GROMACS .gro file of C-alpha atoms in nm:
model
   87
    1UNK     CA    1  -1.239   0.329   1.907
    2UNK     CA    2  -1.011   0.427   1.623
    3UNK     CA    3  -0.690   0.250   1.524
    4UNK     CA    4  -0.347   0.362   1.642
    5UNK     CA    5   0.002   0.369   1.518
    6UNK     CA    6   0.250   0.222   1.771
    7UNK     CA    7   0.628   0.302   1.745
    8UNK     CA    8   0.889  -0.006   1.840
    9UNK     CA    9   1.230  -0.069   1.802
   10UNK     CA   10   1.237  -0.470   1.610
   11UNK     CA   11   1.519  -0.766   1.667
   12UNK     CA   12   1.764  -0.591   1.457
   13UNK     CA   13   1.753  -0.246   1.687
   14UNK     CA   14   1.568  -0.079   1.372
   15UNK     CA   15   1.276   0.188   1.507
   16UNK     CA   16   0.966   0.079   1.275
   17UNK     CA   17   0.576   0.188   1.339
   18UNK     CA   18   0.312  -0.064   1.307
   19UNK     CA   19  -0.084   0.033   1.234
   20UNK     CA   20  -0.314  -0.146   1.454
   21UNK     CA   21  -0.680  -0.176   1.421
   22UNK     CA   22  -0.929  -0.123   1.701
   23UNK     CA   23  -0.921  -0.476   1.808
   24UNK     CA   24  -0.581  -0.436   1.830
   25UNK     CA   25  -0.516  -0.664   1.449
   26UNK     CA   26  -0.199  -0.506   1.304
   27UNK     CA   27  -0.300  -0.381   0.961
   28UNK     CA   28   0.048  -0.249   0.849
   29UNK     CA   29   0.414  -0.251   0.947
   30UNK     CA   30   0.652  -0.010   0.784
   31UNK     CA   31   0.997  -0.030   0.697
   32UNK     CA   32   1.294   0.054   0.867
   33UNK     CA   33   1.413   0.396   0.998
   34UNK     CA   34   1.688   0.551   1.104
   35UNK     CA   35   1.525   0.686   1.461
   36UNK     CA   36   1.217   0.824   1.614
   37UNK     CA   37   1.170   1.090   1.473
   38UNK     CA   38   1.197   0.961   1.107
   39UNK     CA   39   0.942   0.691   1.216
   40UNK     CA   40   0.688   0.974   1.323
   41UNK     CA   41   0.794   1.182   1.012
   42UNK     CA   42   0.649   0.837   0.825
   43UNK     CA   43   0.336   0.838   1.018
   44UNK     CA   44   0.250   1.181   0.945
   45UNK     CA   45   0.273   1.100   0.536
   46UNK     CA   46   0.099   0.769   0.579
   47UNK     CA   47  -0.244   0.983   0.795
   48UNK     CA   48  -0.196   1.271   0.556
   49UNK     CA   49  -0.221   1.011   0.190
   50UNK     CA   50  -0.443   0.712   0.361
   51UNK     CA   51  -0.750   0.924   0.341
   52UNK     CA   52  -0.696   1.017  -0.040
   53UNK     CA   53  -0.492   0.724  -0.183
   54UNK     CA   54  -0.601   0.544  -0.490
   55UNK     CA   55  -0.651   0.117  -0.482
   56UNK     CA   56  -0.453  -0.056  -0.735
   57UNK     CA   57  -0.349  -0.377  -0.846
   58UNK     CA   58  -0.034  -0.480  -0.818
   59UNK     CA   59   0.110  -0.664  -1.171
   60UNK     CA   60   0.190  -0.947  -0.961
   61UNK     CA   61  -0.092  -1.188  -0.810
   62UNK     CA   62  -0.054  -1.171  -0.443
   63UNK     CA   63  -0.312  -1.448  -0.405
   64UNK     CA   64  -0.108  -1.742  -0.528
   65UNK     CA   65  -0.277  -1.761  -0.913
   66UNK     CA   66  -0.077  -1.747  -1.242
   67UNK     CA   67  -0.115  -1.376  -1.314
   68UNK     CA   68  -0.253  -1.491  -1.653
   69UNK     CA   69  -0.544  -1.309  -1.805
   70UNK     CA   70  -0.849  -1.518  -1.930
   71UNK     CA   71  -0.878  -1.636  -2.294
   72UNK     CA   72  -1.022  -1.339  -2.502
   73UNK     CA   73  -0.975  -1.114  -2.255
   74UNK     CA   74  -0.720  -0.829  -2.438
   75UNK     CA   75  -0.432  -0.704  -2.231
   76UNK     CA   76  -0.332  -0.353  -2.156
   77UNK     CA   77  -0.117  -0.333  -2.429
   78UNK     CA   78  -0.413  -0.449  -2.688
   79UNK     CA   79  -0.651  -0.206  -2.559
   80UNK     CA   80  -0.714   0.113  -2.648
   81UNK     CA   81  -0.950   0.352  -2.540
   82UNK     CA   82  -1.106   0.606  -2.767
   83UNK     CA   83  -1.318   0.885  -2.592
   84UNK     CA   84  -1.504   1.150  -2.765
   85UNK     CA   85  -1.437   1.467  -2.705
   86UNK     CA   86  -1.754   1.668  -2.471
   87UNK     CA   87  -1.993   1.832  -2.639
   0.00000   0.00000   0.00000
């Protein structure tokens, strides 16, 4: 069974959608709209860019560490990448 996207109304009376797995796990709650039919305007962007989106990191470390790179290891700003043209 494939994961749905359920449309509620939260404790502050805002109209959200929520993403819920096949075991019913929510995966994703969205932000707040105006009414129902901005909340199913939302869904339709998130099922049209889901299937194609990029993963990135965000600069911040969601997972509690320092956000510190290791010793030796050169930042973003240090690097730079030289590619030669195709021949």
């Amino acid at each position: 069974m494939a994961g749905q996207f359920e449309i509620f109304t939260d404790a502050e009376s805002n109209v959200r959608f929520r993403l819920l797995g096949a075991d019913g796990t929510v995966l994703a709650t969205s932000r707040a709209f105006d009414d129902k039919q901005s909340a199913a305007d939302g869904i339709m962007a998130v099922r049209e860019c889901a299937g194609t989106g990029l993963i990135t990191e965000a600069r911040t470390n969601a997972w509690g560490g320092t956000g510190r790179t290791r010793p030796g290891i050169p930042t973003p700003s240090q690097r730079r990448h030289r590619h030669s043209p195709a021949i």
